[in-house]
């Protein structure tokens, strides 16, 4: 057989492999979407992924997180401590929406955030493994709520790295390729998150005699009005810090002067939060109580030359995964349809993501 015909045959085999992996990724996406895994209820989808990864030959571990919840970590038998790990999350926001598809899209809760990404990362890892390149796979619980799975995974990585350091120091993890819906563009940066709780107290009275009471809702509304008008920082490359008042609650009944009121706010950070925290406290005023229950920092991220870029206005598990190597952020699907009733992932983007993850791993 001539060299040309051998090359043609090899190209045909590679083409068939790529086609099979894309078809497998579409099938796997739908199978994962059809397993309800709203944050806190990820055990079933974790068990499914554990079984599938074991079936195709990965050394797969369940990393306990809380109750029956666990992360899934898989490595190739040929390299137990890979330098590159692909990662994303298994949980979704409510409500559960089963899968469906048409000629160009896969629909359903988690299709782009982030079960289609799981499927693309597994398909990419399989293609790389057949080419002699081994990457790890890390799938986490709780990203949509509190990143608890990422926190536990980080502790696991620290313990494992410490145990292996004396024997295999060269095998320390170098890169974490995290998957979120970025439309296959690599993120230059990811905005941080600062959650703020604002609470007000008052004194109940009959609403016919408001002078006998003290309205907590009035205090809260005044504080929120001041916070809405407060100038926020901006970065010329990343854009502005933004505020969302996501929840307001309070009061007893329409005919009762309210003795309590509460609001949950979320700021998207574009830099350090110290000055912003001070400004929030000063602006909110002394008639309300302000607390900061959660912060995920703003991050500038590792990039790969030649790929289209974006700025992620959302936060990810990356800040809680510092022991997994330098972070990159890229994945198929659009964040603009994530968390919506019509969530979907484009099949062509899913196929392109497999190529992209392989390309990134080879360049790294």
Tab-separated table of C-alpha atoms in Angstrom:
chain	number	residue	atom	x	y	z
A	1	UNK	CA	0.000	0.000	0.000
A	2	UNK	CA	1.351	3.466	-0.882
A	3	UNK	CA	2.167	6.132	1.678
A	4	UNK	CA	-0.666	8.255	0.214
A	5	UNK	CA	-3.248	5.532	0.642
A	6	UNK	CA	-2.057	4.839	4.199
A	7	UNK	CA	-2.438	8.523	5.003
A	8	UNK	CA	-5.900	8.635	3.454
A	9	UNK	CA	-6.962	5.595	5.447
A	10	UNK	CA	-5.661	7.169	8.666
A	11	UNK	CA	-7.529	10.411	7.929
A	12	UNK	CA	-10.718	8.452	7.318
A	13	UNK	CA	-10.287	6.591	10.621
A	14	UNK	CA	-9.676	9.840	12.477
A	15	UNK	CA	-12.736	11.381	10.843
A	16	UNK	CA	-14.847	8.418	11.926
A	17	UNK	CA	-13.490	8.718	15.476
A	18	UNK	CA	-14.306	12.437	15.636
A	19	UNK	CA	-17.825	11.801	14.309
A	20	UNK	CA	-18.384	9.034	16.860
A	21	UNK	CA	-17.193	11.233	19.716
A	22	UNK	CA	-19.507	14.071	18.655
A	23	UNK	CA	-22.458	11.683	18.460
A	24	UNK	CA	-21.527	10.273	21.867
A	25	UNK	CA	-21.360	13.809	23.293
A	26	UNK	CA	-24.845	14.617	22.005
A	27	UNK	CA	-26.235	11.384	23.468
A	28	UNK	CA	-24.432	11.883	26.774
A	29	UNK	CA	-25.663	15.466	27.054
A	30	UNK	CA	-29.271	14.327	26.771
A	31	UNK	CA	-28.736	11.475	29.227
A	32	UNK	CA	-27.239	13.862	31.784
A	33	UNK	CA	-29.950	16.492	31.305
A	34	UNK	CA	-32.596	13.832	31.944
A	35	UNK	CA	-31.129	13.146	35.405
A	36	UNK	CA	-32.436	15.841	37.740
A	37	UNK	CA	-29.488	17.327	39.665
A	38	UNK	CA	-30.643	20.602	41.194
A	39	UNK	CA	-28.034	21.787	43.725
A	40	UNK	CA	-28.132	19.494	46.744
A	41	UNK	CA	-29.466	16.556	44.738
A	42	UNK	CA	-26.463	15.592	42.594
A	43	UNK	CA	-25.985	11.986	43.789
A	44	UNK	CA	-27.847	10.349	40.894
A	45	UNK	CA	-25.973	12.196	38.149
A	46	UNK	CA	-22.699	11.643	40.034
A	47	UNK	CA	-23.335	7.905	40.183
A	48	UNK	CA	-24.140	7.851	36.469
A	49	UNK	CA	-20.930	9.655	35.547
A	50	UNK	CA	-18.914	7.474	37.909
A	51	UNK	CA	-20.271	4.334	36.228
A	52	UNK	CA	-19.700	5.616	32.687
A	53	UNK	CA	-16.133	6.728	33.377
A	54	UNK	CA	-15.300	3.422	35.052
A	55	UNK	CA	-16.802	1.586	32.078
A	56	UNK	CA	-14.478	3.306	29.589
A	57	UNK	CA	-11.409	2.600	31.676
A	58	UNK	CA	-10.761	5.608	33.885
A	59	UNK	CA	-9.555	5.354	37.461
A	60	UNK	CA	-12.529	7.093	38.999
A	61	UNK	CA	-13.007	8.335	42.551
A	62	UNK	CA	-15.939	9.699	44.500
A	63	UNK	CA	-14.792	12.582	46.699
A	64	UNK	CA	-17.361	12.897	49.547
A	65	UNK	CA	-18.727	16.403	50.021
A	66	UNK	CA	-21.856	16.418	52.195
A	67	UNK	CA	-24.474	13.775	52.956
A	68	UNK	CA	-24.780	11.603	49.850
A	69	UNK	CA	-23.234	14.270	47.607
A	70	UNK	CA	-19.803	13.757	46.071
A	71	UNK	CA	-17.452	15.071	43.397
A	72	UNK	CA	-16.268	12.767	40.619
A	73	UNK	CA	-12.537	12.722	39.778
A	74	UNK	CA	-11.246	10.517	36.965
A	75	UNK	CA	-7.733	9.941	35.649
A	76	UNK	CA	-6.207	7.676	33.039
A	77	UNK	CA	-4.471	4.507	34.314
A	78	UNK	CA	-1.408	5.686	32.395
A	79	UNK	CA	-1.114	8.930	34.413
A	80	UNK	CA	-2.580	9.063	37.886
A	81	UNK	CA	-1.425	12.667	38.438
A	82	UNK	CA	-2.179	14.560	35.214
A	83	UNK	CA	-0.747	18.017	34.610
A	84	UNK	CA	-4.000	19.201	32.990
A	85	UNK	CA	-7.496	18.723	34.420
A	86	UNK	CA	-10.785	19.499	32.679
A	87	UNK	CA	-13.492	20.528	35.148
A	88	UNK	CA	-17.055	21.788	35.414
A	89	UNK	CA	-20.104	21.269	37.636
A	90	UNK	CA	-22.867	18.649	37.778
A	91	UNK	CA	-25.548	20.684	39.557
A	92	UNK	CA	-28.183	22.903	37.977
A	93	UNK	CA	-30.558	25.635	39.057
A	94	UNK	CA	-34.274	24.788	39.398
A	95	UNK	CA	-36.648	23.853	37.904
A	96	UNK	CA	-35.888	20.518	36.268
A	97	UNK	CA	-36.542	20.574	32.509
A	98	UNK	CA	-36.084	17.259	30.604
A	99	UNK	CA	-34.093	17.089	27.392
A	100	UNK	CA	-35.287	17.456	23.828
A	101	UNK	CA	-33.551	18.218	20.562
A	102	UNK	CA	-33.991	19.375	17.005
A	103	UNK	CA	-31.565	19.324	14.100
A	104	UNK	CA	-29.290	22.031	15.540
A	105	UNK	CA	-29.870	22.239	19.314
A	106	UNK	CA	-30.204	20.225	22.520
A	107	UNK	CA	-32.655	21.709	25.029
A	108	UNK	CA	-33.262	21.198	28.748
A	109	UNK	CA	-32.017	22.271	32.170
A	110	UNK	CA	-28.247	22.051	32.260
A	111	UNK	CA	-27.861	21.559	28.506
A	112	UNK	CA	-25.349	24.419	28.384
A	113	UNK	CA	-24.798	24.975	32.117
A	114	UNK	CA	-23.031	22.650	32.321
A	115	UNK	CA	-23.973	19.098	31.245
A	116	UNK	CA	-23.158	19.646	27.578
A	117	UNK	CA	-19.756	20.847	28.763
A	118	UNK	CA	-19.281	17.634	30.770
A	119	UNK	CA	-19.998	15.632	27.606
A	120	UNK	CA	-17.576	17.723	25.522
A	121	UNK	CA	-14.814	17.397	28.107
A	122	UNK	CA	-15.207	13.629	28.315
A	123	UNK	CA	-15.180	13.329	24.509
A	124	UNK	CA	-12.059	15.511	24.318
A	125	UNK	CA	-10.325	13.473	27.026
A	126	UNK	CA	-11.103	10.278	25.098
A	127	UNK	CA	-9.650	11.668	21.867
A	128	UNK	CA	-6.543	12.897	23.667
A	129	UNK	CA	-6.077	9.557	25.423
A	130	UNK	CA	-6.059	7.770	22.061
A	131	UNK	CA	-3.328	10.190	20.990
A	132	UNK	CA	-1.250	9.428	24.081
A	133	UNK	CA	-2.139	12.608	26.014
A	134	UNK	CA	-3.692	12.098	29.440
A	135	UNK	CA	-5.875	14.684	31.179
A	136	UNK	CA	-7.935	14.465	34.344
A	137	UNK	CA	-11.687	15.014	34.653
A	138	UNK	CA	-13.167	16.732	37.715
A	139	UNK	CA	-16.931	17.159	38.033
A	140	UNK	CA	-18.212	19.096	41.029
A	141	UNK	CA	-21.345	19.604	43.095
A	142	UNK	CA	-22.752	22.848	44.414
A	143	UNK	CA	-21.405	25.448	41.976
A	144	UNK	CA	-24.807	27.070	41.551
A	145	UNK	CA	-25.221	27.566	45.297
A	146	UNK	CA	-22.023	27.885	47.357
A	147	UNK	CA	-19.133	26.113	45.549
A	148	UNK	CA	-18.916	23.599	48.400
A	149	UNK	CA	-17.814	20.851	45.999
A	150	UNK	CA	-14.958	23.042	44.767
A	151	UNK	CA	-13.872	23.820	48.327
A	152	UNK	CA	-13.734	20.116	49.192
A	153	UNK	CA	-11.949	19.310	45.917
A	154	UNK	CA	-9.325	21.921	46.742
A	155	UNK	CA	-8.677	20.311	50.110
A	156	UNK	CA	-8.440	16.916	48.401
A	157	UNK	CA	-5.882	18.254	45.906
A	158	UNK	CA	-3.763	19.755	48.669
A	159	UNK	CA	-3.694	16.474	50.601
A	160	UNK	CA	-2.961	14.391	47.492
A	161	UNK	CA	-0.201	16.728	46.306
A	162	UNK	CA	1.418	16.725	49.738
A	163	UNK	CA	1.361	12.915	49.906
A	164	UNK	CA	2.892	12.530	46.432
A	165	UNK	CA	5.387	15.407	46.622
A	166	UNK	CA	8.369	13.386	47.770
A	167	UNK	CA	7.981	10.670	45.132
A	168	UNK	CA	6.561	12.492	42.102
A	169	UNK	CA	7.191	16.240	42.392
A	170	UNK	CA	7.213	16.634	38.608
A	171	UNK	CA	3.600	15.492	38.371
A	172	UNK	CA	2.059	18.427	40.235
A	173	UNK	CA	-1.059	19.789	38.531
A	174	UNK	CA	-0.232	22.719	36.270
A	175	UNK	CA	-3.477	23.769	34.557
A	176	UNK	CA	-7.205	23.672	35.283
A	177	UNK	CA	-9.447	24.084	32.225
A	178	UNK	CA	-12.791	25.054	33.714
A	179	UNK	CA	-15.935	24.813	31.620
A	180	UNK	CA	-18.750	27.369	31.660
A	181	UNK	CA	-20.877	28.702	28.777
A	182	UNK	CA	-18.563	31.211	27.039
A	183	UNK	CA	-19.611	30.426	23.428
A	184	UNK	CA	-16.218	28.716	22.979
A	185	UNK	CA	-14.332	31.937	23.665
A	186	UNK	CA	-11.570	31.931	26.264
A	187	UNK	CA	-12.141	34.270	29.197
A	188	UNK	CA	-9.580	36.986	29.899
A	189	UNK	CA	-11.133	37.596	33.302
A	190	UNK	CA	-14.050	36.606	35.495
A	191	UNK	CA	-15.982	39.098	37.595
A	192	UNK	CA	-16.182	38.394	41.300
A	193	UNK	CA	-19.236	38.158	43.525
A	194	UNK	CA	-20.022	40.068	46.709
A	195	UNK	CA	-23.274	39.109	48.436
A	196	UNK	CA	-24.719	41.703	50.785
A	197	UNK	CA	-27.545	41.293	53.296
A	198	UNK	CA	-29.314	44.449	54.457
A	199	UNK	CA	-31.739	44.192	57.391
A	200	UNK	CA	-33.885	46.751	59.189
A	201	UNK	CA	-35.796	46.590	62.472
A	202	UNK	CA	-38.855	48.595	63.505
A	203	UNK	CA	-41.830	48.572	65.884
A	204	UNK	CA	-45.243	47.101	65.130
A	205	UNK	CA	-48.381	49.192	65.419
A	206	UNK	CA	-51.867	49.413	63.944
A	207	UNK	CA	-51.594	50.898	60.443
A	208	UNK	CA	-54.319	53.448	61.319
A	209	UNK	CA	-51.869	54.958	63.816
A	210	UNK	CA	-48.478	54.935	62.074
A	211	UNK	CA	-47.093	57.463	64.542
A	212	UNK	CA	-47.200	54.721	67.199
A	213	UNK	CA	-44.942	52.409	65.190
A	214	UNK	CA	-41.665	52.452	63.323
A	215	UNK	CA	-41.579	51.017	59.800
A	216	UNK	CA	-38.664	48.691	59.061
A	217	UNK	CA	-39.684	48.663	55.381
A	218	UNK	CA	-39.378	52.440	55.144
A	219	UNK	CA	-35.851	52.221	56.585
A	220	UNK	CA	-34.903	49.450	54.181
A	221	UNK	CA	-36.312	51.219	51.119
A	222	UNK	CA	-34.407	54.391	51.967
A	223	UNK	CA	-31.158	52.434	52.353
A	224	UNK	CA	-31.714	50.586	49.076
A	225	UNK	CA	-32.430	53.848	47.248
A	226	UNK	CA	-29.127	55.244	48.475
A	227	UNK	CA	-27.258	52.073	47.467
A	228	UNK	CA	-28.824	52.106	43.999
A	229	UNK	CA	-27.585	55.647	43.486
A	230	UNK	CA	-24.061	54.931	44.728
A	231	UNK	CA	-21.336	55.180	42.029
A	232	UNK	CA	-19.692	51.819	41.348
A	233	UNK	CA	-16.143	51.112	40.141
A	234	UNK	CA	-15.370	50.236	36.548
A	235	UNK	CA	-12.439	48.669	34.710
A	236	UNK	CA	-11.649	49.813	31.145
A	237	UNK	CA	-11.074	46.235	29.982
A	238	UNK	CA	-13.580	44.343	32.111
A	239	UNK	CA	-16.455	46.828	32.368
A	240	UNK	CA	-18.482	48.098	35.342
A	241	UNK	CA	-19.221	46.613	38.711
A	242	UNK	CA	-22.973	45.946	38.788
A	243	UNK	CA	-25.639	45.630	41.484
A	244	UNK	CA	-28.691	43.381	41.581
A	245	UNK	CA	-31.285	43.588	44.361
A	246	UNK	CA	-32.381	39.990	44.154
A	247	UNK	CA	-34.697	39.546	47.123
A	248	UNK	CA	-36.798	41.804	49.357
A	249	UNK	CA	-38.969	40.540	52.187
A	250	UNK	CA	-40.550	41.919	55.331
A	251	UNK	CA	-43.642	42.947	57.202
A	252	UNK	CA	-46.568	41.086	58.738
A	253	UNK	CA	-49.756	42.241	56.995
A	254	UNK	CA	-51.050	45.267	55.071
A	255	UNK	CA	-52.671	46.689	58.206
A	256	UNK	CA	-49.591	46.297	60.450
A	257	UNK	CA	-46.637	48.677	60.630
A	258	UNK	CA	-43.718	46.346	59.757
A	259	UNK	CA	-41.169	45.534	62.452
A	260	UNK	CA	-38.664	43.797	60.154
A	261	UNK	CA	-37.449	43.946	56.558
A	262	UNK	CA	-34.599	42.264	54.705
A	263	UNK	CA	-32.949	42.423	51.274
A	264	UNK	CA	-30.314	40.293	49.522
A	265	UNK	CA	-28.018	42.140	47.126
A	266	UNK	CA	-25.340	40.895	44.767
A	267	UNK	CA	-22.487	42.963	43.373
A	268	UNK	CA	-20.389	41.722	40.418
A	269	UNK	CA	-16.827	42.747	41.252
A	270	UNK	CA	-14.222	44.102	38.832
A	271	UNK	CA	-11.445	44.458	41.396
A	272	UNK	CA	-10.706	44.227	45.129
A	273	UNK	CA	-13.713	44.681	47.397
A	274	UNK	CA	-12.267	46.526	50.396
A	275	UNK	CA	-13.174	50.062	49.263
A	276	UNK	CA	-16.560	48.903	47.942
A	277	UNK	CA	-17.438	47.287	51.285
A	278	UNK	CA	-16.582	50.490	53.140
A	279	UNK	CA	-18.650	52.555	50.699
A	280	UNK	CA	-21.642	50.218	51.048
A	281	UNK	CA	-21.565	50.489	54.849
A	282	UNK	CA	-21.340	54.275	54.755
A	283	UNK	CA	-24.057	54.665	52.107
A	284	UNK	CA	-26.543	52.224	53.654
A	285	UNK	CA	-26.540	54.253	56.861
A	286	UNK	CA	-26.971	53.551	60.547
A	287	UNK	CA	-30.667	52.588	60.460
A	288	UNK	CA	-29.945	49.238	58.801
A	289	UNK	CA	-27.605	46.341	59.532
A	290	UNK	CA	-25.276	45.250	56.706
A	291	UNK	CA	-23.503	41.878	56.446
A	292	UNK	CA	-21.296	40.308	53.764
A	293	UNK	CA	-21.959	36.530	53.807
A	294	UNK	CA	-20.072	35.575	50.624
A	295	UNK	CA	-17.302	36.851	48.401
A	296	UNK	CA	-15.683	35.268	45.353
A	297	UNK	CA	-12.859	37.473	44.069
A	298	UNK	CA	-12.402	39.032	40.651
A	299	UNK	CA	-9.813	37.070	38.640
A	300	UNK	CA	-7.657	37.613	35.597
A	301	UNK	CA	-7.201	34.277	33.852
A	302	UNK	CA	-4.664	32.302	31.855
A	303	UNK	CA	-5.234	32.483	28.086
A	304	UNK	CA	-4.081	30.677	24.943
A	305	UNK	CA	-2.893	32.675	21.945
A	306	UNK	CA	-5.029	32.611	18.830
A	307	UNK	CA	-8.391	31.899	20.472
A	308	UNK	CA	-11.287	34.402	20.517
A	309	UNK	CA	-11.695	36.026	23.937
A	310	UNK	CA	-14.420	37.346	26.227
A	311	UNK	CA	-14.970	38.736	29.728
A	312	UNK	CA	-17.055	36.536	32.021
A	313	UNK	CA	-19.471	38.764	33.927
A	314	UNK	CA	-20.380	35.738	36.051
A	315	UNK	CA	-18.464	33.846	38.724
A	316	UNK	CA	-17.339	30.219	38.671
A	317	UNK	CA	-15.782	27.559	40.889
A	318	UNK	CA	-12.307	28.744	39.866
A	319	UNK	CA	-11.584	30.911	42.962
A	320	UNK	CA	-12.122	27.828	45.162
A	321	UNK	CA	-9.841	25.579	43.043
A	322	UNK	CA	-6.469	27.244	43.574
A	323	UNK	CA	-4.671	23.914	44.190
A	324	UNK	CA	-5.541	22.570	40.722
A	325	UNK	CA	-3.180	24.739	38.693
A	326	UNK	CA	-3.378	27.908	36.605
A	327	UNK	CA	-7.025	28.429	35.596
A	328	UNK	CA	-8.481	28.776	32.106
A	329	UNK	CA	-12.195	29.307	31.433
A	330	UNK	CA	-13.910	28.212	28.213
A	331	UNK	CA	-16.921	26.176	27.127
A	332	UNK	CA	-19.728	25.813	24.585
A	333	UNK	CA	-23.140	27.414	24.992
A	334	UNK	CA	-24.315	30.907	25.835
A	335	UNK	CA	-24.641	32.229	29.379
A	336	UNK	CA	-27.565	34.316	28.079
A	337	UNK	CA	-29.786	31.220	27.837
A	338	UNK	CA	-28.464	29.503	30.983
A	339	UNK	CA	-30.974	29.541	33.880
A	340	UNK	CA	-33.866	30.213	31.450
A	341	UNK	CA	-36.876	28.110	30.433
A	342	UNK	CA	-35.456	27.810	26.918
A	343	UNK	CA	-31.909	26.763	27.864
A	344	UNK	CA	-30.105	25.022	24.999
A	345	UNK	CA	-26.713	24.166	23.575
A	346	UNK	CA	-25.905	24.332	19.876
A	347	UNK	CA	-24.740	20.975	18.500
A	348	UNK	CA	-22.072	22.586	16.337
A	349	UNK	CA	-20.674	24.465	19.341
A	350	UNK	CA	-20.616	21.182	21.243
A	351	UNK	CA	-18.588	19.586	18.434
A	352	UNK	CA	-16.288	22.619	18.202
A	353	UNK	CA	-15.693	22.496	21.962
A	354	UNK	CA	-14.270	18.983	21.681
A	355	UNK	CA	-11.724	20.292	19.167
A	356	UNK	CA	-10.978	23.332	21.346
A	357	UNK	CA	-10.374	21.337	24.525
A	358	UNK	CA	-8.007	19.049	22.605
A	359	UNK	CA	-6.160	22.025	21.093
A	360	UNK	CA	-5.802	23.744	24.475
A	361	UNK	CA	-4.465	20.606	26.138
A	362	UNK	CA	-1.862	20.119	23.413
A	363	UNK	CA	-0.716	23.752	23.573
A	364	UNK	CA	-0.464	23.699	27.341
